[in-house]
Coordinates of C-alpha atoms and ligand atoms in Angstrom, one line a residue:
M1 CA -30.2 -1.0 -2.2
P2 CA -27.2 -1.6 0.0
S3 CA -25.0 1.5 0.4
R4 CA -21.3 1.5 0.2
T5 CA -18.4 3.7 0.5
S6 CA -16.6 4.9 -2.7
A7 CA -15.5 1.6 -4.0
P8 CA -14.5 0.6 -7.5
P9 CA -17.6 -0.8 -9.2
D10 CA -16.0 -4.2 -10.2
R11 CA -14.8 -5.2 -6.7
R12 CA -16.8 -7.9 -5.0
L13 CA -17.2 -6.5 -1.5
P14 CA -18.3 -8.1 1.7
L15 CA -21.8 -7.3 2.8
V16 CA -22.7 -6.1 6.3
V17 CA -26.4 -6.4 7.3
T18 CA -27.2 -4.3 10.3
S19 CA -29.1 -1.2 11.4
D20 CA -27.2 -0.9 14.7
G21 CA -25.1 2.2 14.2
E22 CA -22.5 1.4 16.8
L23 CA -22.0 -2.1 15.5
L24 CA -21.7 -0.8 12.0
E25 CA -19.1 1.7 13.1
D26 CA -17.1 -1.1 14.6
L27 CA -17.4 -3.2 11.5
L28 CA -16.4 -0.4 9.1
R29 CA -13.3 0.2 11.3
L30 CA -12.4 -3.4 11.1
A31 CA -13.0 -3.5 7.3
A32 CA -10.7 -0.5 6.9
A33 CA -8.1 -2.3 9.0
G34 CA -8.4 -5.2 6.6
G35 CA -7.9 -2.8 3.7
I36 CA -11.4 -3.2 2.1
E37 CA -14.7 -1.3 1.8
V38 CA -18.0 -3.0 2.5
E39 CA -21.5 -2.8 1.3
V40 CA -24.1 -2.1 4.0
A41 CA -27.7 -3.2 4.1
A42 CA -29.9 -2.0 7.0
D43 CA -32.2 -5.0 6.7
P44 CA -32.8 -8.3 4.8
A45 CA -34.9 -6.5 2.1
A46 CA -31.9 -4.3 1.3
A47 CA -29.5 -7.2 1.5
R48 CA -31.3 -9.6 -0.8
T49 CA -29.7 -8.7 -4.1
R50 CA -26.1 -8.8 -2.6
W51 CA -26.7 -11.9 -0.4
R52 CA -25.5 -14.5 -2.9
P53 CA -22.7 -12.6 -4.8
S54 CA -20.9 -11.2 -1.8
P55 CA -17.7 -13.0 -0.9
L56 CA -18.6 -12.7 2.8
V57 CA -21.8 -11.8 4.6
L58 CA -21.8 -10.5 8.2
V59 CA -25.3 -10.3 9.8
G60 CA -25.5 -8.1 12.9
S61 CA -27.2 -9.7 15.9
D62 CA -30.0 -7.1 15.5
Q63 CA -30.8 -8.5 12.0
A64 CA -30.5 -12.2 12.7
Q65 CA -34.2 -12.8 13.4
P66 CA -35.4 -10.6 10.5
C67 CA -33.0 -12.4 8.2
L68 CA -34.4 -15.7 9.3
R69 CA -38.0 -14.5 8.9
A70 CA -37.1 -13.2 5.4
R71 CA -36.0 -16.7 4.4
L72 CA -32.8 -15.6 2.8
P73 CA -31.1 -18.6 1.1
R74 CA -28.4 -20.5 2.9
R75 CA -24.9 -19.7 1.8
S76 CA -21.3 -20.3 2.8
R77 CA -19.1 -17.7 4.5
L78 CA -21.9 -16.3 6.6
V79 CA -21.0 -14.9 10.0
L80 CA -23.3 -13.7 12.8
V81 CA -21.7 -10.8 14.6
G82 CA -22.5 -8.9 17.7
R83 CA -21.1 -7.4 20.9
F84 CA -20.5 -9.5 24.0
G85 CA -23.9 -9.7 25.8
D86 CA -26.0 -9.3 22.6
V87 CA -25.0 -12.3 20.7
E88 CA -25.3 -15.2 23.2
S89 CA -28.9 -15.8 22.5
G90 CA -28.0 -15.8 18.8
W91 CA -26.3 -19.2 18.7
Q92 CA -29.5 -21.0 17.9
V93 CA -30.5 -18.4 15.3
A94 CA -27.0 -18.7 13.8
E95 CA -27.6 -22.4 13.3
L96 CA -30.9 -21.8 11.7
L97 CA -29.4 -19.2 9.5
G98 CA -26.6 -21.5 8.5
A99 CA -23.9 -19.1 9.8
E100 CA -20.5 -20.7 9.9
H101 CA -19.3 -18.6 12.8
V102 CA -20.5 -16.4 15.6
A103 CA -18.1 -13.5 16.0
V104 CA -18.4 -11.8 19.4
L105 CA -16.9 -8.4 19.7
P106 CA -14.5 -7.2 20.8
A107 CA -12.7 -10.6 21.2
A108 CA -13.2 -11.5 17.5
E109 CA -11.9 -8.2 16.1
P110 CA -8.5 -9.6 14.9
W111 CA -10.3 -12.6 13.3
L112 CA -12.7 -10.3 11.5
V113 CA -9.9 -8.1 10.2
D114 CA -8.3 -11.2 8.7
R115 CA -11.5 -12.2 7.1
F116 CA -12.0 -8.8 5.6
A117 CA -8.3 -8.8 4.4
D118 CA -8.9 -12.2 2.7
C119 CA -11.7 -10.6 0.7
G120 CA -9.5 -7.8 -0.3
I121 CA -6.9 -10.1 -1.7
E122 CA -9.4 -12.2 -3.5
G123 CA -11.5 -9.3 -4.7
G124 CA -8.7 -7.1 -6.0
A125 CA -5.1 -7.6 -7.0
P126 CA -2.5 -6.9 -4.3
A127 CA -0.5 -3.8 -4.7
R128 CA 2.4 -3.8 -7.1
M129 CA 5.6 -2.9 -5.4
V130 CA 8.9 -1.3 -6.6
A131 CA 12.1 -0.7 -4.6
L132 CA 14.8 1.8 -5.5
V133 CA 18.4 1.9 -4.4
G134 CA 21.2 4.3 -5.3
G135 CA 24.3 2.8 -6.9
R136 CA 26.3 5.5 -5.0
G137 CA 25.4 8.4 -2.7
G138 CA 23.3 11.1 -4.3
A139 CA 22.5 8.9 -7.4
G140 CA 18.9 10.1 -7.7
A141 CA 17.2 7.1 -6.1
S142 CA 15.0 9.0 -3.7
V143 CA 14.0 11.5 -6.3
L144 CA 13.0 8.7 -8.6
A145 CA 11.1 7.0 -5.8
G146 CA 9.2 10.3 -5.2
G147 CA 8.6 10.7 -9.0
L148 CA 7.2 7.1 -9.3
A149 CA 4.9 7.6 -6.3
V150 CA 3.6 11.0 -7.6
T151 CA 3.1 9.5 -11.1
A152 CA 1.2 6.5 -9.7
A153 CA -1.0 8.7 -7.6
R154 CA -1.7 11.0 -10.7
A155 CA -2.9 7.8 -12.4
R156 CA -5.4 7.4 -9.6
L157 CA -3.6 4.5 -8.1
R158 CA -3.7 4.4 -4.3
T159 CA -0.1 4.7 -3.6
L160 CA 2.2 4.4 -0.6
L161 CA 5.7 5.8 -0.7
L162 CA 7.8 4.2 2.0
D163 CA 11.0 5.6 3.3
A164 CA 13.3 2.7 4.3
D165 CA 16.5 4.8 4.4
P166 CA 17.0 6.1 8.0
L167 CA 19.9 8.3 6.8
G168 CA 18.1 9.7 3.8
G169 CA 16.9 12.9 5.6
G170 CA 13.2 12.1 5.3
L171 CA 11.3 11.4 2.0
D172 CA 8.6 13.9 2.9
L173 CA 11.2 16.6 2.1
V174 CA 11.6 15.2 -1.5
L175 CA 7.9 15.9 -2.0
G176 CA 7.9 19.2 -0.2
W177 CA 5.6 17.6 2.4
E178 CA 7.5 18.3 5.6
Q179 CA 4.8 20.6 6.9
L180 CA 2.0 18.1 6.3
E181 CA 0.4 16.6 9.5
G182 CA 0.7 12.9 10.0
L183 CA 2.8 10.2 11.6
R184 CA 6.3 9.3 10.7
W185 CA 8.3 6.2 11.3
P186 CA 9.3 6.1 14.9
A187 CA 5.9 7.1 16.1
L188 CA 4.2 4.4 14.0
T189 CA 5.9 1.4 15.5
A190 CA 4.8 0.1 18.8
A191 CA 7.4 -0.8 21.4
D192 CA 7.2 -4.4 20.3
G193 CA 7.6 -3.6 16.6
R194 CA 4.0 -4.2 15.7
V195 CA 2.4 -1.8 13.2
D196 CA -1.1 -0.7 13.7
A197 CA -2.4 -1.4 10.2
P198 CA -5.5 0.8 10.2
A199 CA -3.4 3.6 11.6
L200 CA -1.2 3.2 8.5
V201 CA -3.4 4.9 5.9
R202 CA -5.4 7.1 8.3
A203 CA -2.5 8.5 10.2
L204 CA 0.1 9.1 7.5
P205 CA 0.6 12.4 5.7
S206 CA -1.5 12.2 2.5
R207 CA -2.6 14.2 -0.4
G208 CA -5.1 12.7 -2.9
D209 CA -4.2 9.1 -3.6
L210 CA -0.7 9.4 -2.2
V211 CA 0.4 8.6 1.4
V212 CA 3.9 8.8 2.6
L213 CA 5.6 6.9 5.4
S214 CA 8.7 9.0 6.0
W215 CA 11.4 9.4 8.7
D216 CA 11.1 12.3 10.9
R217 CA 14.1 14.5 11.9
G218 CA 14.3 13.1 15.4
D219 CA 16.7 10.6 16.9
L220 CA 17.9 7.7 14.7
I221 CA 16.0 4.7 15.8
A222 CA 16.1 1.4 13.9
V223 CA 12.7 0.2 12.6
P224 CA 12.4 -3.5 13.3
A225 CA 12.1 -5.7 10.2
E226 CA 8.8 -7.1 11.5
A227 CA 7.4 -3.5 11.5
V228 CA 8.4 -3.1 7.9
A229 CA 7.0 -6.5 7.0
A230 CA 3.7 -5.7 8.7
T231 CA 3.5 -2.3 7.0
L232 CA 4.2 -3.8 3.6
D233 CA 1.6 -6.5 4.3
A234 CA -1.0 -3.9 5.2
A235 CA 0.0 -1.8 2.2
R236 CA -0.2 -4.7 -0.2
R237 CA -3.8 -5.2 0.8
S238 CA -5.0 -1.6 1.0
R239 CA -3.0 0.2 -1.7
D240 CA -2.5 -0.3 -5.5
F241 CA 1.1 0.8 -5.8
V242 CA 3.9 0.8 -3.2
V243 CA 7.3 2.5 -3.7
V244 CA 10.2 1.8 -1.3
D245 CA 13.3 4.0 -1.1
L246 CA 16.1 1.7 0.2
P247 CA 19.3 2.5 2.0
R248 CA 22.5 1.6 0.2
Q249 CA 23.7 -0.5 3.1
L250 CA 20.8 -3.0 3.5
D251 CA 19.6 -3.6 7.1
D252 CA 17.1 -6.3 8.0
A253 CA 14.2 -4.0 7.4
A254 CA 15.5 -3.1 3.9
V255 CA 16.1 -6.8 3.1
T256 CA 12.5 -7.5 4.0
A257 CA 11.4 -4.7 1.6
V258 CA 13.5 -5.9 -1.3
Q259 CA 12.3 -9.4 -0.9
A260 CA 8.7 -8.2 -1.1
A261 CA 9.2 -6.0 -4.2
D262 CA 8.1 -7.1 -7.6
R263 CA 10.9 -5.0 -9.2
T264 CA 14.0 -3.3 -7.9
F265 CA 15.9 -0.6 -9.7
V266 CA 19.5 0.5 -9.0
V267 CA 20.0 4.1 -10.0
V268 CA 23.5 4.8 -11.3
P269 CA 25.0 8.1 -12.5
A270 CA 26.7 7.6 -15.9
E271 CA 30.2 7.8 -14.4
L272 CA 33.0 5.2 -14.0
R273 CA 33.4 5.6 -10.3
A274 CA 29.6 5.5 -9.8
T275 CA 29.5 2.2 -11.8
A276 CA 32.3 0.7 -9.6
A277 CA 30.4 1.7 -6.4
A278 CA 27.2 0.4 -7.9
A279 CA 28.8 -3.0 -8.5
R280 CA 29.2 -3.4 -4.7
V281 CA 25.6 -2.3 -4.0
V282 CA 24.3 -4.7 -6.7
A283 CA 26.3 -7.6 -5.1
A284 CA 24.6 -7.0 -1.8
V285 CA 21.1 -6.4 -3.2
A286 CA 20.9 -8.9 -6.0
P287 CA 20.6 -12.1 -3.9
H288 CA 17.4 -10.8 -2.3
C289 CA 15.7 -9.6 -5.6
S290 CA 13.5 -11.4 -8.0
D291 CA 13.9 -8.7 -10.7
L292 CA 16.8 -6.2 -10.5
S293 CA 17.6 -3.8 -13.3
V294 CA 19.5 -0.5 -13.8
I295 CA 18.4 3.0 -14.4
V296 CA 21.3 5.2 -15.6
R297 CA 21.2 9.0 -14.9
G298 CA 23.0 11.6 -17.0
P299 CA 25.0 13.7 -17.5
A300 CA 27.8 11.4 -18.7
P301 CA 30.9 13.6 -18.4
G302 CA 33.1 10.8 -19.9
R303 CA 30.5 9.9 -22.5
L304 CA 29.8 6.6 -20.8
R305 CA 26.7 5.0 -22.3
A306 CA 23.8 3.7 -20.3
T307 CA 24.2 0.3 -22.0
E308 CA 27.8 0.1 -21.0
V309 CA 26.9 0.8 -17.4
A310 CA 24.3 -1.9 -17.4
K311 CA 26.7 -4.3 -19.1
A312 CA 29.4 -3.6 -16.5
L313 CA 26.9 -4.4 -13.8
G314 CA 25.6 -7.5 -15.6
L315 CA 22.0 -6.3 -15.3
P316 CA 19.3 -5.4 -17.8
L317 CA 18.9 -1.7 -18.5
A318 CA 15.4 -0.5 -17.4
G319 CA 15.8 3.1 -18.5
S320 CA 18.0 6.2 -18.6
L321 CA 17.5 9.7 -17.5
R322 CA 18.7 12.8 -19.4
P323 CA 20.0 15.6 -17.2
E324 CA 17.2 17.8 -15.9
P325 CA 18.5 20.9 -14.3
G326 CA 14.9 22.4 -13.9
L327 CA 14.1 19.4 -11.7
C328 CA 16.8 20.3 -9.1
R329 CA 15.5 23.9 -9.0
G330 CA 12.0 22.6 -8.5
L331 CA 13.1 20.3 -5.7
E332 CA 14.8 23.2 -3.9
R333 CA 11.5 25.1 -4.1
G334 CA 9.7 22.1 -2.5
E335 CA 8.0 20.9 -5.7
A336 CA 7.4 17.2 -5.9
P337 CA 9.3 15.4 -8.7
A338 CA 7.3 14.5 -11.8
A339 CA 4.3 16.5 -10.5
G340 CA 3.9 18.4 -13.7
G341 CA 3.9 15.2 -15.7
R342 CA 6.5 16.3 -18.3
G343 CA 10.2 15.9 -18.6
P344 CA 12.6 12.9 -18.7
L345 CA 11.9 11.8 -15.1
A346 CA 8.1 12.0 -15.4
E347 CA 8.2 10.1 -18.7
L348 CA 10.3 7.3 -17.3
C349 CA 8.0 7.1 -14.2
Q350 CA 5.0 6.9 -16.5
R351 CA 6.5 4.1 -18.4
I352 CA 7.4 2.1 -15.3
V353 CA 4.0 2.6 -13.6
T354 CA 2.3 1.5 -16.8
E355 CA 4.5 -1.5 -17.2
L356 CA 3.9 -2.6 -13.7
T357 CA 0.2 -1.9 -13.3
G358 CA -1.2 -1.8 -16.8
Q359 CA -2.7 1.6 -15.8
P360 CA -2.0 4.4 -18.4
A361 CA -0.2 7.1 -16.5
A362 CA -1.2 10.7 -17.2
G363 CA 1.3 13.0 -18.9
A364 CA 1.4 16.8 -18.6
A365 CA -1.6 18.3 -16.9
Ligands
LIG1 N1 16.5 13.1 -12.3 C1 17.3 14.1 -11.8 N2 17.7 15.1 -12.5 C2 18.5 16.1 -12.0 N3 19.0 16.1 -10.8 C3 18.6 15.1 -10.0 C4 17.8 14.0 -10.5 N4 17.7 13.1 -9.5 C5 18.4 13.6 -8.4 N5 18.9 14.8 -8.8 C6 19.8 15.6 -7.9 O1 20.6 14.7 -7.1 C7 20.4 15.0 -5.7 C8 20.4 13.6 -5.0 O2 19.3 12.9 -5.4 P1 18.6 11.8 -4.4 O3 18.5 12.3 -3.1 O4 17.5 11.3 -5.1 O5 19.8 10.7 -4.5 P2 19.9 9.4 -3.6 O6 20.4 8.3 -4.6 O7 18.6 9.1 -3.0 O8 21.0 9.8 -2.6 P3 21.3 9.3 -1.1 O9 22.6 8.7 -1.1 O10 21.3 10.5 -0.3 O11 20.1 8.4 -0.7 C9 19.1 15.7 -5.7 O12 19.0 16.5 -4.6 C10 19.0 16.4 -6.9 O13 19.7 17.7 -6.8
LIG2 MG1 18.1 8.6 -1.0

């Protein structure tokens, strides 16, 4: 039987046929960069049952002759792969095998990452993505972003929480994760703004199914919009759920994130002045959003209703949050929001995650 890493049983995964340990290591790395796991068969006998159903088959140069001798059926999306020097003699075999391509490593690495990524998109739905913006300073947007990410991860969704607010102080702090090892924004972007996609998941601070891309507490350096786009692209392929915490003043990077989001929420305290401030934020954000709605946070010192706030902003009301003093105390102690699964914030997060993903979100532990 082919072996595979811990993949969901219903995903149709690419098949790698090789018993060359070094080649396999390279291909597993490239698959990870493409955001997908693979099935591995050491020889044609092990490959036979997966040969036809796999969306893509990569035959290592070491197994080309054995596959030919085993008379495996011809199929599309078959690639012969090997290192420079190993594969030259394989052109003829490739033709006999019916391989569409001969991928010579390391030159073909980016091409293979793209082929793996294609399988990921076809084999599993791309991540759902939400963006949060505060209607005024201190509205509760970052806490809600943290709560959504924690809730999604509790529902066993592979989740990325992305901090797109350079002045927010670092989202890792919202989770109490500042001591966790891992890369933060400035270090992740290369000088030319490219994001090393495989580094994304491996190098970020993580716990269980949640990874966080946060700002550090170093100098303020703008992240190029291309870096955010590349990060989101990689995340869409390799994660199930992505949460972006936006700055109130949208920069190019934030616009890129809003445009990519399936839903955007503006968080507004139930106060008149907050509603007035939020109107300006909404005016700037709305043109970039496909689906913008309001979440109103209590208390309401002047008894302003959530529906009135939403009406004043001309947006649908997505939810409201009752005051939760225990949450502030927990945050100060470094407890992640919604981690216990109970309370107004956790319940709102569970509803939103379920609406977006169809995945029932767990309540109190
Ligand atoms: N659901 C909540 N219940 C009670 N207090 C909350 C809640 N959400 C946020 N707070 C309080 O409000 C403070 C500000 O929240 P948060 O940092 O999420 O706001 P923000 O909109 O992201 O602000 P910024 O303008 O800094 O980005 C928190 O430190 C916390 O004390
Ligand atoms: Mg914030």
